Tab-separated table of C-alpha atoms and ligand atoms in Angstrom:
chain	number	residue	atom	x	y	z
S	16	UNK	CA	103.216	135.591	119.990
S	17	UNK	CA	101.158	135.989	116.633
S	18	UNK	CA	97.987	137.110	117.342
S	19	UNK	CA	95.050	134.755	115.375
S	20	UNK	CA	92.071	137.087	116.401
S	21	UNK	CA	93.358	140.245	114.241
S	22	UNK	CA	94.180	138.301	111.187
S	23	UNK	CA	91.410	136.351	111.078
S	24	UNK	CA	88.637	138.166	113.205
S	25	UNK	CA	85.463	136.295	114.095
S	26	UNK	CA	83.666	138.924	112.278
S	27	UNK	CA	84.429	137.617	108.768
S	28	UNK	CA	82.120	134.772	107.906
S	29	UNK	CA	84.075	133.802	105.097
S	30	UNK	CA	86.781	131.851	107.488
S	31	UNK	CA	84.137	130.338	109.583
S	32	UNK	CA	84.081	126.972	108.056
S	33	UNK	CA	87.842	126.440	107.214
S	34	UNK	CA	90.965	125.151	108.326
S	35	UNK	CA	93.893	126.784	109.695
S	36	UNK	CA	97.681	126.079	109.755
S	37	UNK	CA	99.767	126.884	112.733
S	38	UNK	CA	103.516	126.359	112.630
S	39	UNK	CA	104.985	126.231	115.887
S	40	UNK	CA	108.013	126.273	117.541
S	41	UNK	CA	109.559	125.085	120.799
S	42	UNK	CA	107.079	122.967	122.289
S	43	UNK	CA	106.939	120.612	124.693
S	44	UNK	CA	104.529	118.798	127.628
S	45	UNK	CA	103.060	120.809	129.783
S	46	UNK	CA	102.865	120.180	133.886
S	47	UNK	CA	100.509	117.616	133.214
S	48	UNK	CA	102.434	115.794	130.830
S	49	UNK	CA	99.687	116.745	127.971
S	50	UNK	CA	101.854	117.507	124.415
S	51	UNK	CA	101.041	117.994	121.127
S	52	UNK	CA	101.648	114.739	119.272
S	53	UNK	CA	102.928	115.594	116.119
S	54	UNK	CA	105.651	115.161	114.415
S	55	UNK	CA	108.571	117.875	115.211
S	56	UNK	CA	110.445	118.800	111.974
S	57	UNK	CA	114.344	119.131	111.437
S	58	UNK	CA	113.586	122.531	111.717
S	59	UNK	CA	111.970	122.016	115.007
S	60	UNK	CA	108.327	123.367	114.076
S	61	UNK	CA	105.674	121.396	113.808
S	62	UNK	CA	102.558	121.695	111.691
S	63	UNK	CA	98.917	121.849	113.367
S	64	UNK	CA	95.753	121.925	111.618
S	65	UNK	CA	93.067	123.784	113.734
S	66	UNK	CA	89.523	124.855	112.415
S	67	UNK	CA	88.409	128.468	113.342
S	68	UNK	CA	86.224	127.683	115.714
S	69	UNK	CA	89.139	126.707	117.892
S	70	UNK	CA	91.512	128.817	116.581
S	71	UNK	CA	91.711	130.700	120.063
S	72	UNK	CA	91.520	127.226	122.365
S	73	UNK	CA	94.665	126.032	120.517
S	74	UNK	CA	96.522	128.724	120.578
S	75	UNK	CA	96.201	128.925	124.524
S	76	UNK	CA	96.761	125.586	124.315
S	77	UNK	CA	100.268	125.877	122.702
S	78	UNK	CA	101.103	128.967	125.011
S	79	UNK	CA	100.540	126.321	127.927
S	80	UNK	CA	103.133	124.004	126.520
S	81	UNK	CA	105.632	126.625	125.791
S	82	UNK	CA	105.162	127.173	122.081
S	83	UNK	CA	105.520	130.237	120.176
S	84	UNK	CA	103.270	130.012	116.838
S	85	UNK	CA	105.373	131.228	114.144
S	86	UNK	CA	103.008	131.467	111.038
S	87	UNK	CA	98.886	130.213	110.425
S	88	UNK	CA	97.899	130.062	106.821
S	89	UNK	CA	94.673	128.924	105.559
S	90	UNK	CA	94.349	125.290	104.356
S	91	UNK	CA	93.905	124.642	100.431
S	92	UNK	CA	94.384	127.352	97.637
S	93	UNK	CA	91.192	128.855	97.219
S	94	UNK	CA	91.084	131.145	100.327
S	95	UNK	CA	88.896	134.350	99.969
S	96	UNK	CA	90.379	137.408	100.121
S	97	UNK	CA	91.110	138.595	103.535
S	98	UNK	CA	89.033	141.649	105.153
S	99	UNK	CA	91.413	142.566	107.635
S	100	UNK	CA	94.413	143.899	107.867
S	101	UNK	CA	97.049	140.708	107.826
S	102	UNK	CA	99.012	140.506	110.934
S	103	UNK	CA	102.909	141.594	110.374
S	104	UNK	CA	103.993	137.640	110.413
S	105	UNK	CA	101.475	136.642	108.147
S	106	UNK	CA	102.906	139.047	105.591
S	107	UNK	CA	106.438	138.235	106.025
S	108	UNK	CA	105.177	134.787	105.449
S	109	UNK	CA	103.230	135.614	101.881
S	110	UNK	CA	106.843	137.786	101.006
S	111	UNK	CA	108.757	134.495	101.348
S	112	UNK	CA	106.439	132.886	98.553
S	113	UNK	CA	105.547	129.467	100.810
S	114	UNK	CA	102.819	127.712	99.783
S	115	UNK	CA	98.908	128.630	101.868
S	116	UNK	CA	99.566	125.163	103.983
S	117	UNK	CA	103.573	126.077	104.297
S	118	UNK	CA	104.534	123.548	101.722
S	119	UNK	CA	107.832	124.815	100.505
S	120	UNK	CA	108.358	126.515	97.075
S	121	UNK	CA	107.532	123.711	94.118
S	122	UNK	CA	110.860	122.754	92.308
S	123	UNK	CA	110.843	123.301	89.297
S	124	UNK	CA	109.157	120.109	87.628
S	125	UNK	CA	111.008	117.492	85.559
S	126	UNK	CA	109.002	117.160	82.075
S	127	UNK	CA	106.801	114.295	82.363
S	128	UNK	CA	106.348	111.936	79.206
S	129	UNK	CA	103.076	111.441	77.426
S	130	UNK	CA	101.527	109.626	74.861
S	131	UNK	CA	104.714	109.475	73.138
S	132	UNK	CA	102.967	106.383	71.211
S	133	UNK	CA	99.219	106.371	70.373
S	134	UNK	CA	96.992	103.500	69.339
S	135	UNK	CA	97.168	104.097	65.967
S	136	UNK	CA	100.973	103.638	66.234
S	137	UNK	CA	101.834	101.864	69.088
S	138	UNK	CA	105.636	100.705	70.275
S	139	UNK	CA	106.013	96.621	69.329
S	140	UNK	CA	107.802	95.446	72.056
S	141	UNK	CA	108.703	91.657	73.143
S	142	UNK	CA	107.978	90.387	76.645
S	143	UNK	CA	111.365	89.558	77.758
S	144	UNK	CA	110.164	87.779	81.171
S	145	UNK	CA	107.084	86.817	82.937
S	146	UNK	CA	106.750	84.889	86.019
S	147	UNK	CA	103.445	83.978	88.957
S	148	UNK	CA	103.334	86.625	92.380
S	149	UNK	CA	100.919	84.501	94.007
S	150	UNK	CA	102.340	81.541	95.612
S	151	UNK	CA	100.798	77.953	95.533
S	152	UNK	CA	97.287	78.035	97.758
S	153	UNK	CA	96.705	81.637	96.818
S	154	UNK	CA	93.666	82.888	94.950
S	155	UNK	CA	93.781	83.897	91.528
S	156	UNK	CA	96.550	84.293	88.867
S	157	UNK	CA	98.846	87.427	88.662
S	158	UNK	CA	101.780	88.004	86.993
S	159	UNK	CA	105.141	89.819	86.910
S	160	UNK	CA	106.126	90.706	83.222
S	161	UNK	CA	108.812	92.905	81.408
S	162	UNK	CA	108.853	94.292	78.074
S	163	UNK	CA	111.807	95.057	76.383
S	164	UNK	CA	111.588	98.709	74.934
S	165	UNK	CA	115.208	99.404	73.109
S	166	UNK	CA	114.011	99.463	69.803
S	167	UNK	CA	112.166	102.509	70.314
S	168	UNK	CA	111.402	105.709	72.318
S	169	UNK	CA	109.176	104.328	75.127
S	170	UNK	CA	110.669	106.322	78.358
S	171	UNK	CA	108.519	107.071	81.289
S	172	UNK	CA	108.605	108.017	84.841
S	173	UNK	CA	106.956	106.130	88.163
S	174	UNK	CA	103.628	106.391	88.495
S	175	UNK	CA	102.699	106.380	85.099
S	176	UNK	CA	100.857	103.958	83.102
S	177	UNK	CA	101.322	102.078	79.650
S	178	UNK	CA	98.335	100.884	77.450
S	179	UNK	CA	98.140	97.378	75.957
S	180	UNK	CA	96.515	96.845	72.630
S	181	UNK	CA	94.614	93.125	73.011
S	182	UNK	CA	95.396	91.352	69.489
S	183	UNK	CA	92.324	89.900	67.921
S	184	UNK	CA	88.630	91.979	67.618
S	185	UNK	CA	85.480	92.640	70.094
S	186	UNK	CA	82.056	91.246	69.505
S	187	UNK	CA	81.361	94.033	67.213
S	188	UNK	CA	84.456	92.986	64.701
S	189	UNK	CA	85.959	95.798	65.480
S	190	UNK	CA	89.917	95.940	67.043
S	191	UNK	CA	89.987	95.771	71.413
S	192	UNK	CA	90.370	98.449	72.838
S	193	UNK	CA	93.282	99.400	75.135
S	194	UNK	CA	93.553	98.619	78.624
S	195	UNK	CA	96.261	100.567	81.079
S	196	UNK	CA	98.240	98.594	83.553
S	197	UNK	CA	100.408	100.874	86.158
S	198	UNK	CA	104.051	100.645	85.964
S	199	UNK	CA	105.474	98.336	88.542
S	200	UNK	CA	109.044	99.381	87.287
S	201	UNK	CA	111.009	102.193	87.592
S	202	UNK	CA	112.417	104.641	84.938
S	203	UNK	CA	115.363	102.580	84.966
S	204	UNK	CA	113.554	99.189	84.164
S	205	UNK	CA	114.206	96.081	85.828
S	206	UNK	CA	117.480	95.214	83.852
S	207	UNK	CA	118.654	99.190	85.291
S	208	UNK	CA	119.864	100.046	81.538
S	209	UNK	CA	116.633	102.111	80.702
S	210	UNK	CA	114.899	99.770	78.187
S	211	UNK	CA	112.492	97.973	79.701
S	212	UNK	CA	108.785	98.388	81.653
S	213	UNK	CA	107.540	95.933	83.651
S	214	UNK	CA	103.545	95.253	84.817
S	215	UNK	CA	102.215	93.305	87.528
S	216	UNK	CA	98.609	92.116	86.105
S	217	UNK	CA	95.972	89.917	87.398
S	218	UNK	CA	93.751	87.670	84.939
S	219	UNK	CA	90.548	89.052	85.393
S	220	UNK	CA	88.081	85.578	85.851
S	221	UNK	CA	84.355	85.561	86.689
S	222	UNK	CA	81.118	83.368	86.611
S	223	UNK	CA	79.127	85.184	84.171
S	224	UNK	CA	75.514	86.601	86.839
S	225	UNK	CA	73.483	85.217	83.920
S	226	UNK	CA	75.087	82.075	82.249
S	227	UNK	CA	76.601	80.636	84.860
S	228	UNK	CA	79.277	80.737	82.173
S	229	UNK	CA	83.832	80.845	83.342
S	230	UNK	CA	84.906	84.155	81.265
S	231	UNK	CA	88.181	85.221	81.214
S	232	UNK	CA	89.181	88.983	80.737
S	233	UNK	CA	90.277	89.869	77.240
S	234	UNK	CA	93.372	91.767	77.885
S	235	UNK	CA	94.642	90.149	81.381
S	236	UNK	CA	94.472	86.688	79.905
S	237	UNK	CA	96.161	87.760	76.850
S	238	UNK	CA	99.186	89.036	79.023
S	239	UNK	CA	99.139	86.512	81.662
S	240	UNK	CA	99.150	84.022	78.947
S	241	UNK	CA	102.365	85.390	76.975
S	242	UNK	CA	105.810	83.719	76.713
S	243	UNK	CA	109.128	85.681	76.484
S	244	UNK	CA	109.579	86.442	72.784
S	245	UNK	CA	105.632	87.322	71.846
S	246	UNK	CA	104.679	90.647	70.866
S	247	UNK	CA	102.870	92.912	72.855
S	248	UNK	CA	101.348	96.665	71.549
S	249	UNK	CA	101.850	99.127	74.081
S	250	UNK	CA	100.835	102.843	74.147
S	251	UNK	CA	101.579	105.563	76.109
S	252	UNK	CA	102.863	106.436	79.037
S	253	UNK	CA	99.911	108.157	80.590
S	254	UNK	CA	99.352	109.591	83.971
S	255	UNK	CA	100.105	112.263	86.122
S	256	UNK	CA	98.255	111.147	89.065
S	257	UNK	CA	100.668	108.953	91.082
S	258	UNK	CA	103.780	110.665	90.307
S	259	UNK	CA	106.125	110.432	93.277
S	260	UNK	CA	107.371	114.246	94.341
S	261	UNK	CA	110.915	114.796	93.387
S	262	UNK	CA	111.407	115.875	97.381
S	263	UNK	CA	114.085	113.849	98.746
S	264	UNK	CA	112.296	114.151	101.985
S	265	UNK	CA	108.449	113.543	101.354
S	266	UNK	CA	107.244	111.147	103.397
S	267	UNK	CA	105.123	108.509	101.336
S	268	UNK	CA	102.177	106.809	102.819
S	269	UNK	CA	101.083	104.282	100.215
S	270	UNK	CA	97.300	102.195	100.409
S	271	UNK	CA	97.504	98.604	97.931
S	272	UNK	CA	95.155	96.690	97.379
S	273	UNK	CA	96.148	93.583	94.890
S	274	UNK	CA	97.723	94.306	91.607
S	275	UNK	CA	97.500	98.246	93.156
S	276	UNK	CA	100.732	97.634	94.314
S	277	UNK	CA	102.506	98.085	90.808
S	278	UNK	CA	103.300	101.966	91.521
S	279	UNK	CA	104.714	101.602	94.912
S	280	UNK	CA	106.786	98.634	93.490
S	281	UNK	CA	108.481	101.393	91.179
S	282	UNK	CA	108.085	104.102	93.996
S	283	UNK	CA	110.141	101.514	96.212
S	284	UNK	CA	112.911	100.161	94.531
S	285	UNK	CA	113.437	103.629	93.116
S	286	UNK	CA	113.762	105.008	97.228
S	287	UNK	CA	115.222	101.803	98.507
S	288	UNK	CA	116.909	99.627	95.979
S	289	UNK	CA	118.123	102.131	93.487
S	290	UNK	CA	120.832	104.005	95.173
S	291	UNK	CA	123.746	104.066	92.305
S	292	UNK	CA	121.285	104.639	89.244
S	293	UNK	CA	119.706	107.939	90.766
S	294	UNK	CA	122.493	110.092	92.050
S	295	UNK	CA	119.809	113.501	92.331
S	296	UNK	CA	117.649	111.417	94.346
S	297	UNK	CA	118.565	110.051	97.536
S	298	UNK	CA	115.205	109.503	99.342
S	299	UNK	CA	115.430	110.321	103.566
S	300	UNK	CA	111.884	110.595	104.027
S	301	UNK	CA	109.346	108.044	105.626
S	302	UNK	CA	107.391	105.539	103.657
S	303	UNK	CA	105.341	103.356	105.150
S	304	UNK	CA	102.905	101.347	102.885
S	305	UNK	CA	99.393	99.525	103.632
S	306	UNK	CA	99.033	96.412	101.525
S	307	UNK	CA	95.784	94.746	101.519
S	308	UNK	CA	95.253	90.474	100.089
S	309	UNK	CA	92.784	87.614	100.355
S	310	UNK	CA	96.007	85.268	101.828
S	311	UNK	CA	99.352	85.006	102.903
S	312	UNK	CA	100.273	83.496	99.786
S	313	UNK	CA	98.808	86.690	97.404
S	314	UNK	CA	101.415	88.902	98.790
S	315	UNK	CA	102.894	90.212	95.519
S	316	UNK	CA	106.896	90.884	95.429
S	317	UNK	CA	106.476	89.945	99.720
S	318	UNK	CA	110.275	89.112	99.744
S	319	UNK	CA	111.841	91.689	98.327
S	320	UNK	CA	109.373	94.435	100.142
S	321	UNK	CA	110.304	92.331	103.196
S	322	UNK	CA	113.859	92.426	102.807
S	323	UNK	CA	113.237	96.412	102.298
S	324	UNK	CA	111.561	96.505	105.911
S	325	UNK	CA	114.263	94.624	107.388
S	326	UNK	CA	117.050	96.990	105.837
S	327	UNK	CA	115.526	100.572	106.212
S	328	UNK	CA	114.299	101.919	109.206
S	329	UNK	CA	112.633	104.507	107.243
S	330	UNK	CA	110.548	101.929	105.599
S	331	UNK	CA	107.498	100.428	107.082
S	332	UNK	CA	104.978	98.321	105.547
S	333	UNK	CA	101.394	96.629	107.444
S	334	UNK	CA	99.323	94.132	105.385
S	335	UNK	CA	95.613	93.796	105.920
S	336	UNK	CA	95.203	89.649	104.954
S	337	UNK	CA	91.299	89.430	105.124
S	338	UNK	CA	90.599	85.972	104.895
S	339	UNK	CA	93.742	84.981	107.422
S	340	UNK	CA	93.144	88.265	110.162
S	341	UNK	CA	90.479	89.049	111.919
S	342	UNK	CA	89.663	93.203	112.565
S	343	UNK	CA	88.769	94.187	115.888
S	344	UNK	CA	85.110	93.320	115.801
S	345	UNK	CA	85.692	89.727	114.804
S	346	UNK	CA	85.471	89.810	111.057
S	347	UNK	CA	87.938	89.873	108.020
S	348	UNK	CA	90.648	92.366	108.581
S	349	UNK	CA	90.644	94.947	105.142
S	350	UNK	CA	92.345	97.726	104.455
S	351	UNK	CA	89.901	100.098	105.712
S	352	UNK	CA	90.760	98.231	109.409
S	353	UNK	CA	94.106	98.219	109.508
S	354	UNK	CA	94.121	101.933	108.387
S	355	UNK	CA	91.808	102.945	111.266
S	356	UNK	CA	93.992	101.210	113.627
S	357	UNK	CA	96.966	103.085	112.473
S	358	UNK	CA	94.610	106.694	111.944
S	359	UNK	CA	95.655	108.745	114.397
S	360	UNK	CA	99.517	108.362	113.731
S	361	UNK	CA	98.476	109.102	109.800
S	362	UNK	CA	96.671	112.091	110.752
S	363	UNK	CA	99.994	113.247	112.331
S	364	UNK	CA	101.745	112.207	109.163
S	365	UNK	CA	99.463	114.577	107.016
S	366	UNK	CA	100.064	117.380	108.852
S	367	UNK	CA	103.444	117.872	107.780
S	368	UNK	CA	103.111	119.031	104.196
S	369	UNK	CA	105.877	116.970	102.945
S	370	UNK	CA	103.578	113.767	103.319
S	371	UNK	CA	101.982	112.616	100.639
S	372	UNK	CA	99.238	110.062	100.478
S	373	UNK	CA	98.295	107.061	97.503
S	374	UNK	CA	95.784	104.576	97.219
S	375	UNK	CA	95.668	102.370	94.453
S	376	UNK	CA	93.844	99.453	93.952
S	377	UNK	CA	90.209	98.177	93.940
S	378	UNK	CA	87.485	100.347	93.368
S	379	UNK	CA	86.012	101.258	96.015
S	380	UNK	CA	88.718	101.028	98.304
S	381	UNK	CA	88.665	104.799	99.315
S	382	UNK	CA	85.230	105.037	101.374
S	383	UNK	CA	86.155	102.905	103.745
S	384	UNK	CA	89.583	104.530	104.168
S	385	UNK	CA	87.801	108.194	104.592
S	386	UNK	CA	85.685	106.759	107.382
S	387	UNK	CA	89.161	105.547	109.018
S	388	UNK	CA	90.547	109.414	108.678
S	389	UNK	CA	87.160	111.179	109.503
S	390	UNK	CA	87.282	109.205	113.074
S	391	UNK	CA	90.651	110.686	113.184
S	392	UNK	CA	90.339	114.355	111.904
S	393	UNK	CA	86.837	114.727	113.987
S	394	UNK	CA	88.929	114.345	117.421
S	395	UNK	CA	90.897	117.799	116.071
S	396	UNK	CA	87.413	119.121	115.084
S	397	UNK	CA	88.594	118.598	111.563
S	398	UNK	CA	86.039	117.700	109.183
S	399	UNK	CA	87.809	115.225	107.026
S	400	UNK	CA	86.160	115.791	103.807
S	401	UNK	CA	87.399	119.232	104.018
S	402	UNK	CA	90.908	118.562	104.751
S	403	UNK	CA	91.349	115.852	101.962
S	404	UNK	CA	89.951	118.478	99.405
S	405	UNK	CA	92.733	120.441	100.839
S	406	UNK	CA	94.787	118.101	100.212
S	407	UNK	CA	94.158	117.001	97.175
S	408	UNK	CA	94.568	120.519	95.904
S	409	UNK	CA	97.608	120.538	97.298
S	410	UNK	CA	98.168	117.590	94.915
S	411	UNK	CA	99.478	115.248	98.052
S	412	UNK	CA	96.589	113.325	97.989
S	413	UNK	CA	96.645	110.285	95.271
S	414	UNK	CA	93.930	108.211	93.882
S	415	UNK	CA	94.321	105.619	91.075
S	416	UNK	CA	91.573	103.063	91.429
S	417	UNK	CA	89.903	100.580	88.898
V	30	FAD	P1	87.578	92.711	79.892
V	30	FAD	O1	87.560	91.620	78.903
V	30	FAD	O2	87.637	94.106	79.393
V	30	FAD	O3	86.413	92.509	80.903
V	30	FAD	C1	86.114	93.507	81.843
V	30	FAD	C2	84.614	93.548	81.949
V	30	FAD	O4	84.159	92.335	82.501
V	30	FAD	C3	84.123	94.608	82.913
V	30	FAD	O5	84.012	95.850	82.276
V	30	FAD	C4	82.807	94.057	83.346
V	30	FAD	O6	81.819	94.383	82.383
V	30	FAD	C5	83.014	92.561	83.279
V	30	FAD	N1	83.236	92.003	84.621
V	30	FAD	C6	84.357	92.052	85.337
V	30	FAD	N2	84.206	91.412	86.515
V	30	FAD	C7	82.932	90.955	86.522
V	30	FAD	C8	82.148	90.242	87.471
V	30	FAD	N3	82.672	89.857	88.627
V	30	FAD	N4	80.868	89.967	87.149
V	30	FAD	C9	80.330	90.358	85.963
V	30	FAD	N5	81.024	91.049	85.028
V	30	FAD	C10	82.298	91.339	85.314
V	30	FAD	N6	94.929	95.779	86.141
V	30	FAD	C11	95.947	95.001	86.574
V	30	FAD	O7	95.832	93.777	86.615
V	30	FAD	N7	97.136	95.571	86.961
V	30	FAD	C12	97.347	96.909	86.941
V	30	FAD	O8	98.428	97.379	87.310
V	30	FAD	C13	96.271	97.743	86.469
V	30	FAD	N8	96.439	99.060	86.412
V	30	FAD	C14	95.408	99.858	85.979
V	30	FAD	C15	95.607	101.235	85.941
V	30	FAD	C16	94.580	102.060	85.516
V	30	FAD	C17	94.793	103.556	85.493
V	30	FAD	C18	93.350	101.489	85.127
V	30	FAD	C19	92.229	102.373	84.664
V	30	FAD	C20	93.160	100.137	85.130
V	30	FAD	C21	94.184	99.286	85.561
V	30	FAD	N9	94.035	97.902	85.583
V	30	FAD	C22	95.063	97.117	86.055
V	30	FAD	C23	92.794	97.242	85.066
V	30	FAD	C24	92.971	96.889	83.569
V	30	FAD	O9	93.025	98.088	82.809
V	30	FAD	C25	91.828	96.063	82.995
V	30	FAD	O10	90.619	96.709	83.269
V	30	FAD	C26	91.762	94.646	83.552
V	30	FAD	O11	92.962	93.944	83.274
V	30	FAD	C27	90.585	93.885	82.880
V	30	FAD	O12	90.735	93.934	81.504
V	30	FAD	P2	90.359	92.673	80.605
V	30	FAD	O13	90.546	93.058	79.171
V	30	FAD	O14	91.066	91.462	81.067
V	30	FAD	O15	88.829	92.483	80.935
């Protein structure tokens, strides 16, 4: 049995406010039936996040139930340096290179595109297609559209963004500015042969707070508004944000909200839909996306992600539809709702450290999801704030809001 107290003794204060790792092996319910529940790995460990103060507690705990801990690393990168003498596990563990949270050693990363065309040179390409996501009696206007990019260099990989140049000049005569839109496509393009990018963009429309006055966003209404043969300026790609981890085997939990579903569109049809155009990338992992909208009929690309559900067990998808649901206390059912009723089973998830976590969408979007995970994480004794800061610097925690 590894033996917690000597690594980390209770006499060095640095520890006292962070979170440990325990990987485990062999465990099962003890004789009252009470069992870890977390998810157990091919390998048969499982991954537990303790904080020191119960460091002790759990590992009697996992003695009860027949484990054998196997390795504890600190949580997050910037540990301090140890005091004591590391126990003989924890050394073999730092010889075989893993990662502080027992993430496995980082493939070496594909090169990521950027900026490969700037605003003072941008890539002319023609809109090829464009078509309406919401269905009649929805709210608002969104809309699919492709660009065709073979006359150029434009390559890019999920997750990214592009930058549209607006034609025409702001109030100050001088030329609009760029907007991004996320990629809803995948490297491959929605025609497969490499030479295309598609968006997924809502026309922004508001009553002007002082006028009273209908305005129209600059760039969305210029895009929603094009026809198949127009020109459209595009920059970019940008972004390294929302990349999707070359792991066969990460699980993916993704959080939409509206147009925020354009990277897990790409993420998607590159896991599920893809299969003969990415022969190094066959995805066995779990994905299981969140997808907040006003109604029913605002559910962007909802047949095809259904038809995904219905086809892959290791796909599952719950919308939040706020003005048709109702959350448990009576009111509209968000986001934030459905992902509290669904937080402990994500906890699990992010204790593996081949789960990774995105949220993209409205602004905003992420306090109410914290508040979700922090009920969750405080029944470990896991402060949450803590752990996603862990997380994050882990890079498996995603956030592209706007
Ligand atoms: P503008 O003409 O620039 O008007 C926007 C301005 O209008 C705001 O700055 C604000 O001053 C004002 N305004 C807006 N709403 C109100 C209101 N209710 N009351 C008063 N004033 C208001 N958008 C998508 O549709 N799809 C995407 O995939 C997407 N991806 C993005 C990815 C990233 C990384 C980022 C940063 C943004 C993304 N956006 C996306 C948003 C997009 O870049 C633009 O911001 C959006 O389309 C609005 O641009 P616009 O030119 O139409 O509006």
């Amino acid at each position: 049995m590894y033996n917690s107290s000597a690594a980390f003794s209770s006499s060095n204060t640095q520890y006292k406010n962070r979170l440990f790792v325990y990987e485990v092996e062999g465990l099962s319910s003890d004789s009252n039936g009470n069992s870890f529940n977390v998810p157990i790995r091919n390998s048969g460990t499982v991954f537990i996040t303790v904080p020191y103060s119960r460091m002790n507690q759990e590992m009697r705990r996992i003695n009860n139930l027949g484990g054998k801990v196997i390795s504890i690393q600190p949580v997050g990168n910037d540990v301090p340096a140890q005091t004591s003498q590391p126990a003989p596990q924890q050394k073999a563990a730092s010889n075989n290179k893993k990662s502080m949270t027992q993430a496995e050693p980082k493939k070496a990363k594909k090169k990521v595109p950027v900026n490969i065309y700037r605003p003072k040179n941008p890539y002319v390409g023609k809109c090829t297609e464009i078509y309406d996501l919401v269905a009649e009696g929805g709210v608002g206007t969104c809309r699919h559209m492709t660009f065709d990019l073979s006359g150029g260099d434009l390559h890019y990989v999920e997750g990214q963004s592009i930058g549209i140049i607006p034609p025409g000049e702001d109030e100050k005569g001088k030329p609009h500015k760029l907007r991004l839109y996320s990629i809803a496509s995948t490297r491959h393009g929605d025609n497969l042969e490499d030479t295309t990018v598609s968006l997924c963009v809502r026309k922004l429309e508001y009553e002007d707070p002082e006028t009273g006055e209908q305005v129209e966003g600059v760039c969305s209404s210029f895009l929603c508004n094009l026809n198949p043969g127009d020109d459209v300026s595009i920059t970019g790609p940008v972004g390294k944000e929302m990349l999707l981890p070359d792991d066969e085997d990460a699980n993916v939990i993704m959080i939409a909200t509206g147009t925020g579903i354009a990277p897990f569109r790409a993420y998607l049809w590159r896991m599920f839909l893809e299969g003969d155009k990415n022969p190094d990338y066959n995805y066995t992992g779990k994905a299981w996306l969140f997808f907040g909208i006003p109604k029913t009929a605002n559910i962007l690309y909802k047949d095809q992600l259904e038809e995904m559900v219905s086809k892959n067990d290791n796909f599952r998808m719950d919308y939040a539809i706020s003005r048709e649901q109702q959350n448990p206390e009576g009111g509209r059912m968000y986001i934030q709702h459905r992902i509290a009723e669904h937080a402990d089973e994500l906890w699990e998830m992010m204790q593996n450290p081949k789960t990774h976590t995105y949220i993209c969408g409205l602004k905003g979007m992420e306090g109410g999801i914290d508040e979700a995970l922090s009920a969750a994480a405080a029944k470990h004794d896991v402060n949450w704030d803590e752990y996603r800061k862990a997380m994050k610097k882990e890079h498996r925690w995603h956030v592209e809001t706007y």
